XYZ file of N, CA and C in Angstrom:
525
model
N -12.870 -169.405 41.344
C -13.018 -170.274 40.186
C -14.178 -171.241 40.355
N -14.361 -171.758 41.557
C -15.457 -172.703 41.775
C -16.803 -172.000 41.643
N -16.883 -170.794 42.142
C -18.112 -170.004 42.012
C -18.389 -169.736 40.538
N -17.335 -169.410 39.779
C -17.491 -169.154 38.344
C -17.955 -170.407 37.608
N -17.602 -171.564 38.134
C -18.012 -172.816 37.511
C -19.468 -173.148 37.815
N -20.094 -172.351 38.689
C -21.501 -172.566 38.984
C -21.770 -173.193 40.328
N -20.720 -173.390 41.127
C -20.894 -174.012 42.431
C -21.387 -172.995 43.455
N -22.345 -173.407 44.269
C -22.860 -172.583 45.360
C -22.042 -172.890 46.623
N -22.262 -172.093 47.660
C -21.473 -172.220 48.893
C -21.534 -173.631 49.468
N -22.732 -174.217 49.552
C -22.828 -175.558 50.145
C -22.154 -176.608 49.276
N -22.122 -176.361 47.959
C -21.441 -177.293 47.064
C -19.924 -177.163 47.214
N -19.456 -175.955 47.431
C -18.025 -175.749 47.650
C -17.612 -176.417 48.964
N -18.479 -176.326 49.977
C -18.199 -177.027 51.238
C -18.140 -178.528 51.004
N -19.033 -179.028 50.145
C -19.029 -180.467 49.832
C -17.737 -180.854 49.116
N -17.213 -179.958 48.290
C -15.941 -180.224 47.613
C -14.824 -180.335 48.651
N -14.815 -179.415 49.624
C -13.802 -179.493 50.682
C -13.939 -180.802 51.456
N -15.171 -181.181 51.798
C -15.393 -182.419 52.546
C -14.927 -183.623 51.733
N -15.322 -183.662 50.461
C -14.921 -184.779 49.604
C -13.402 -184.823 49.464
N -12.768 -183.660 49.409
C -11.303 -183.605 49.330
C -10.655 -184.162 50.578
N -11.187 -183.780 51.724
C -10.668 -184.295 52.993
C -10.853 -185.802 53.069
N -12.008 -186.274 52.579
C -12.302 -187.711 52.605
C -11.334 -188.530 51.748
N -10.663 -187.895 50.772
C -9.697 -188.639 49.957
C -8.430 -188.942 50.738
N -8.258 -188.262 51.883
C -7.049 -188.470 52.680
C -5.878 -187.626 52.206
N -6.165 -186.608 51.442
C -5.080 -185.753 50.946
C -4.326 -185.109 52.105
N -3.010 -185.015 51.986
C -2.249 -184.338 53.031
C -2.295 -182.814 52.875
N -2.818 -182.319 51.737
C -2.808 -180.884 51.480
C -4.086 -180.491 50.734
N -5.127 -180.147 51.471
C -6.422 -179.813 50.864
C -6.326 -178.569 49.991
N -5.511 -177.595 50.389
C -5.363 -176.376 49.602
C -4.814 -176.698 48.212
N -3.824 -177.556 48.173
C -3.221 -177.963 46.907
C -4.233 -178.726 46.054
N -5.038 -179.547 46.689
C -6.062 -180.310 45.976
C -7.078 -179.367 45.343
N -7.545 -178.381 46.091
C -8.504 -177.410 45.570
C -7.863 -176.601 44.439
N -6.579 -176.273 44.577
C -5.881 -175.582 43.496
C -5.876 -176.427 42.222
N -5.746 -177.741 42.373
C -5.792 -178.637 41.220
C -7.146 -178.604 40.530
N -8.208 -178.554 41.320
C -9.564 -178.464 40.752
C -9.726 -177.131 40.024
N -9.266 -176.057 40.662
C -9.373 -174.730 40.037
C -8.547 -174.668 38.749
N -7.348 -175.218 38.780
C -6.513 -175.222 37.581
C -7.187 -176.030 36.468
N -7.798 -177.145 36.841
C -8.528 -177.951 35.864
C -9.665 -177.175 35.227
N -10.385 -176.422 36.045
C -11.494 -175.627 35.516
C -10.981 -174.578 34.534
N -9.885 -173.925 34.886
C -9.306 -172.909 34.006
C -8.887 -173.535 32.679
N -8.169 -174.653 32.768
C -7.695 -175.306 31.538
C -8.859 -175.802 30.696
N -9.868 -176.382 31.348
C -11.012 -176.895 30.599
C -11.754 -175.774 29.882
N -11.861 -174.603 30.487
C -12.525 -173.484 29.800
C -11.702 -173.022 28.598
N -10.381 -173.105 28.710
C -9.526 -172.744 27.574
C -9.723 -173.709 26.410
N -9.980 -174.971 26.717
C -10.174 -175.976 25.671
C -11.506 -175.792 24.940
N -12.381 -174.946 25.449
C -13.668 -174.696 24.795
C -13.472 -174.025 23.432
N -12.390 -173.255 23.305
C -12.152 -172.555 22.042
C -11.134 -173.254 21.155
N -10.183 -173.949 21.757
C -9.157 -174.629 20.961
C -8.587 -175.798 21.756
N -8.418 -176.901 21.049
C -7.822 -178.087 21.667
C -6.440 -178.281 21.058
N -5.391 -178.171 21.862
C -4.046 -178.365 21.315
C -3.843 -179.827 20.882
N -3.007 -180.006 19.903
C -2.723 -181.361 19.406
C -2.215 -182.270 20.518
N -1.477 -181.694 21.462
C -0.916 -182.489 22.557
C -2.015 -183.087 23.448
N -3.209 -182.535 23.406
C -4.307 -183.026 24.241
C -5.102 -184.145 23.563
N -4.969 -184.277 22.273
C -5.795 -185.243 21.527
C -5.644 -186.691 22.015
N -4.432 -187.161 22.354
C -4.333 -188.525 22.897
C -5.096 -188.674 24.232
N -5.079 -187.617 25.057
C -5.790 -187.673 26.336
C -7.301 -187.750 26.095
N -7.783 -186.994 25.119
C -9.217 -187.021 24.799
C -9.613 -188.415 24.348
N -8.759 -189.031 23.537
C -9.025 -190.399 23.071
C -9.065 -191.358 24.258
N -8.132 -191.191 25.207
C -8.107 -192.042 26.407
C -9.379 -191.879 27.231
N -9.969 -190.669 27.183
C -11.211 -190.416 27.914
C -12.411 -191.098 27.257
N -12.201 -191.597 26.030
C -13.304 -192.229 25.308
C -14.248 -191.199 24.705
N -13.708 -190.022 24.410
C -14.516 -188.930 23.872
C -14.004 -188.518 22.506
N -14.869 -187.849 21.773
C -14.437 -187.188 20.549
C -13.959 -185.785 20.921
N -13.224 -185.170 20.017
C -12.775 -183.803 20.272
C -13.985 -182.877 20.419
N -15.002 -183.078 19.589
C -16.196 -182.242 19.654
C -16.932 -182.433 20.978
N -17.047 -183.679 21.410
C -17.710 -183.968 22.684
C -16.962 -183.349 23.855
N -15.639 -183.434 23.795
C -14.814 -182.844 24.848
C -14.964 -181.323 24.860
N -14.979 -180.730 23.674
C -15.139 -179.276 23.600
C -16.527 -178.845 24.069
N -17.540 -179.670 23.803
C -18.885 -179.348 24.307
C -18.887 -179.309 25.835
N -18.214 -180.290 26.458
C -18.107 -180.288 27.918
C -17.314 -179.068 28.390
N -16.252 -178.728 27.685
C -15.444 -177.553 28.041
C -16.266 -176.278 27.943
N -17.109 -176.181 26.919
C -17.980 -175.008 26.759
C -18.982 -174.932 27.913
N -19.529 -176.082 28.292
C -20.475 -176.106 29.417
C -19.784 -175.632 30.696
N -18.551 -176.071 30.899
C -17.781 -175.651 32.081
C -17.535 -174.144 32.022
N -17.201 -173.633 30.840
C -16.968 -172.192 30.688
C -18.236 -171.394 30.988
N -19.390 -171.962 30.646
C -20.663 -171.270 30.884
C -21.113 -171.355 32.337
N -20.569 -172.305 33.095
C -20.913 -172.443 34.511
C -22.314 -173.005 34.714
N -22.893 -172.712 35.868
C -24.236 -173.196 36.195
C -24.280 -174.703 36.367
N -25.494 -175.234 36.358
C -25.668 -176.677 36.543
C -24.994 -177.476 35.439
N -25.070 -176.969 34.201
C -24.418 -177.660 33.089
C -22.917 -177.728 33.265
N -22.334 -176.650 33.793
C -20.892 -176.625 34.042
C -20.482 -177.612 35.111
N -21.281 -177.676 36.179
C -20.977 -178.623 37.265
C -21.068 -180.058 36.758
N -22.126 -180.337 35.985
C -22.296 -181.694 35.455
C -21.144 -182.061 34.525
N -20.707 -181.101 33.720
C -19.589 -181.352 32.813
C -18.297 -181.603 33.592
N -18.080 -180.852 34.676
C -16.890 -181.078 35.520
C -16.888 -182.509 36.051
N -18.051 -182.961 36.505
C -18.161 -184.325 37.040
C -17.938 -185.346 35.925
N -18.520 -185.093 34.753
C -18.375 -186.034 33.643
C -16.916 -186.184 33.213
N -16.207 -185.082 33.135
C -14.787 -185.142 32.761
C -13.996 -185.880 33.842
N -14.241 -185.536 35.102
C -13.519 -186.190 36.202
C -13.779 -187.687 36.217
N -15.034 -188.086 36.011
C -15.369 -189.510 35.996
C -14.691 -190.204 34.818
N -14.642 -189.538 33.671
C -13.982 -190.127 32.499
C -12.505 -190.366 32.778
N -11.862 -189.432 33.476
C -10.445 -189.617 33.830
C -10.298 -190.810 34.774
N -11.191 -190.897 35.766
C -11.120 -192.017 36.714
C -11.380 -193.358 36.040
N -12.159 -193.355 34.963
C -12.520 -194.597 34.272
C -11.414 -195.131 33.365
N -10.367 -194.359 33.144
C -9.259 -194.832 32.303
C -8.527 -195.938 33.063
N -8.484 -197.110 32.482
C -7.896 -198.281 33.157
C -6.365 -198.249 33.159
N -5.782 -197.826 32.051
C -4.323 -197.753 31.937
C -3.836 -196.567 32.779
N -3.111 -196.844 33.850
C -2.675 -195.809 34.793
C -1.760 -194.765 34.153
N -0.963 -195.178 33.163
C -0.094 -194.219 32.479
C -0.930 -193.241 31.673
N -1.905 -193.770 30.936
C -2.787 -192.896 30.149
C -3.658 -192.034 31.066
N -4.055 -192.597 32.193
C -4.845 -191.828 33.155
C -4.025 -190.642 33.678
N -2.766 -190.894 33.992
C -1.892 -189.828 34.489
C -1.675 -188.770 33.405
N -1.489 -189.202 32.161
C -1.310 -188.244 31.060
C -2.549 -187.363 30.911
N -3.723 -187.984 30.957
C -4.966 -187.216 30.841
C -5.137 -186.297 32.046
N -4.830 -186.796 33.223
C -4.951 -185.989 34.439
C -4.071 -184.761 34.405
N -2.831 -184.935 33.981
C -1.908 -183.793 33.900
C -2.352 -182.836 32.795
N -2.819 -183.376 31.665
C -3.265 -182.522 30.557
C -4.456 -181.661 30.962
N -5.332 -182.205 31.817
C -6.554 -181.494 32.205
C -6.367 -180.690 33.488
N -5.752 -181.290 34.493
C -5.653 -180.644 35.809
C -4.287 -180.039 36.099
N -3.365 -180.174 35.167
C -2.064 -179.551 35.324
C -1.129 -180.309 36.247
N -0.094 -179.622 36.656
C 0.955 -180.260 37.452
C 0.471 -180.676 38.837
N -0.627 -180.093 39.300
C -1.129 -180.498 40.623
C -1.662 -181.934 40.603
N -1.945 -182.452 39.403
C -2.320 -183.858 39.293
C -1.126 -184.725 39.702
N 0.068 -184.262 39.376
C 1.271 -185.010 39.746
C 1.412 -185.095 41.262
N 0.965 -184.060 41.958
C 1.038 -184.041 43.420
C -0.086 -184.846 44.061
N -1.280 -184.746 43.496
C -2.477 -185.313 44.133
C -3.026 -186.553 43.438
N -2.673 -186.758 42.180
C -3.157 -187.920 41.447
C -4.674 -187.937 41.326
N -5.259 -189.119 41.435
C -6.695 -189.283 41.224
C -7.540 -188.548 42.265
N -6.922 -188.097 43.343
C -7.689 -187.403 44.391
C -8.380 -186.156 43.849
N -7.791 -185.531 42.826
C -8.410 -184.346 42.217
C -9.756 -184.740 41.612
N -9.755 -185.751 40.752
C -10.985 -186.189 40.089
C -11.952 -186.829 41.086
N -11.428 -187.596 42.036
C -12.293 -188.223 43.043
C -13.053 -187.173 43.842
N -12.392 -186.079 44.150
C -13.031 -185.005 44.910
C -14.208 -184.430 44.142
N -14.030 -184.177 42.857
C -15.105 -183.618 42.039
C -16.282 -184.586 41.971
N -15.992 -185.849 41.699
C -17.060 -186.849 41.568
C -17.770 -187.064 42.903
N -16.998 -187.217 43.967
C -17.608 -187.488 45.275
C -18.350 -186.288 45.846
N -17.899 -185.085 45.514
C -18.593 -183.882 45.992
C -19.999 -183.822 45.422
N -20.176 -184.303 44.201
C -21.510 -184.260 43.600
C -22.473 -185.167 44.356
N -21.942 -186.133 45.085
C -22.777 -187.032 45.893
C -23.001 -186.489 47.299
N -22.157 -185.540 47.717
C -22.199 -184.995 49.075
C -23.190 -183.864 49.253
N -23.492 -183.165 48.183
C -24.247 -181.927 48.300
C -25.660 -182.184 48.803
N -25.953 -181.525 49.883
C -27.294 -181.526 50.443
C -27.672 -180.055 50.571
N -28.804 -179.697 50.032
C -29.170 -178.286 50.049
C -29.568 -177.842 51.441
N -29.520 -176.533 51.644
C -29.913 -175.947 52.912
C -31.363 -176.308 53.222
N -32.222 -176.269 52.205
C -33.632 -176.596 52.408
C -33.799 -178.016 52.929
N -33.067 -178.968 52.348
C -33.227 -180.344 52.815
C -32.657 -180.509 54.215
N -31.585 -179.776 54.555
C -31.057 -179.829 55.921
C -32.069 -179.276 56.916
N -32.736 -178.183 56.562
C -33.757 -177.590 57.435
C -34.922 -178.566 57.594
N -35.327 -179.207 56.508
C -36.414 -180.195 56.585
C -36.052 -181.344 57.517
N -34.821 -181.825 57.420
C -34.364 -182.912 58.293
C -34.400 -182.462 59.751
N -33.916 -181.250 59.999
C -33.904 -180.724 61.364
C -35.335 -180.563 61.889
N -36.241 -180.045 61.063
C -37.629 -179.862 61.497
C -38.298 -181.192 61.837
N -38.018 -182.221 61.050
C -38.586 -183.544 61.354
C -38.046 -184.066 62.687
N -36.765 -183.836 62.928
C -36.172 -184.276 64.192
C -36.792 -183.523 65.362
N -36.967 -182.203 65.206
C -37.560 -181.396 66.276
C -39.008 -181.808 66.510
N -39.756 -182.075 65.428
C -41.137 -182.532 65.575
C -41.192 -183.829 66.378
N -40.259 -184.715 66.101
C -40.218 -185.977 66.842
C -39.932 -185.747 68.317
N -39.022 -184.825 68.609
C -38.695 -184.507 70.004
C -39.891 -183.853 70.687
N -40.574 -182.961 69.969
C -41.730 -182.261 70.539
C -42.848 -183.215 70.935
N -42.930 -184.341 70.293
C -44.001 -185.297 70.584
C -43.631 -186.329 71.642
N -42.424 -186.272 72.156
C -42.005 -187.231 73.180
C -42.645 -186.874 74.530
N -42.998 -187.873 75.339
C -43.637 -187.628 76.639
C -42.825 -186.718 77.562
N -41.523 -186.857 77.588
C -40.700 -186.030 78.470
C -40.802 -184.550 78.065
N -40.855 -184.294 76.767
C -40.994 -182.919 76.286
C -42.358 -182.369 76.652
N -43.387 -183.174 76.483
C -44.752 -182.749 76.836
C -44.830 -182.423 78.333
N -44.208 -183.249 79.177
C -44.213 -183.022 80.617
C -43.499 -181.711 80.956
N -42.349 -181.484 80.315
C -41.606 -180.255 80.572
C -42.423 -179.033 80.160
N -43.097 -179.109 79.010
C -43.946 -177.999 78.561
C -45.068 -177.738 79.568
N -45.672 -178.803 80.050
C -46.759 -178.663 81.037
C -46.249 -178.025 82.319
N -45.071 -178.434 82.765
C -44.494 -177.867 83.979
C -44.186 -176.377 83.787
N -43.696 -176.015 82.618
C -43.409 -174.605 82.334
C -44.697 -173.789 82.343
N -45.763 -174.320 81.735
C -47.050 -173.617 81.725
C -47.590 -173.471 83.149
N -47.477 -174.534 83.944
C -47.948 -174.495 85.333
C -47.170 -173.442 86.123
N -45.846 -173.455 85.952
C -44.970 -172.489 86.630
C -45.373 -171.061 86.259
N -45.611 -170.823 84.982
C -45.993 -169.494 84.503
C -47.351 -169.074 85.064
N -48.292 -170.000 85.086
C -49.633 -169.659 85.580
C -49.641 -169.431 87.098
N -48.671 -169.954 87.820
C -48.605 -169.773 89.268
C -47.881 -168.491 89.687
N -47.317 -167.767 88.786
C -46.579 -166.532 89.114
C -47.470 -165.555 89.888
N -48.715 -165.273 89.438
C -49.540 -164.340 90.217
C -49.808 -164.836 91.646
N -50.012 -166.147 91.826
C -50.272 -166.704 93.144
C -49.018 -166.544 94.015
N -47.847 -166.859 93.453
C -46.593 -166.726 94.190
C -46.351 -165.267 94.586
N -46.670 -164.358 93.685
C -46.488 -162.935 93.975
C -47.403 -162.500 95.114
N -48.645 -162.952 95.098
C -49.617 -162.615 96.142
C -49.147 -163.167 97.490
N -48.667 -164.397 97.503
C -48.214 -165.012 98.746
C -46.946 -164.326 99.295
N -46.109 -163.849 98.394
C -44.867 -163.196 98.816
C -45.134 -161.847 99.440
N -46.228 -161.182 99.067
C -46.523 -159.856 99.604
C -47.232 -160.030 100.882
């Protein structure tokens, strides 16, 4: 479901990390809540049940705006990911805890009852966690470049070159 929503492997890892960071006692259940939310949100792209209308109002959205986000989630890709974050943030922004719980259950299902705001927090915080493979490689290369320029590294390289260049002399002396 996360892949269908447009998430790449490193983003899914960030979701797991963000979920763990919430202190959830059951990460599998938390991820199931996110997946259930994605499924329900895609269903809302075509029809919004009357029972959901109070939750949409609590989110501070119009029915059309909510359905636009649901359509983006159904389409996946970057737009789907952004819509998932926007919906999750809107749920977290509801000040009245009763209305927040109603919206959470309406969107994320019964797993919201088990995990509460941790479902939405995971989605929002994961969007801040994602670091691409390219940026990780760049960070590593900068660190290695810094190590390569240190005097101890230069000395070790010189010693290795000296050792290698002395192999013929050592071989001659051994014979």
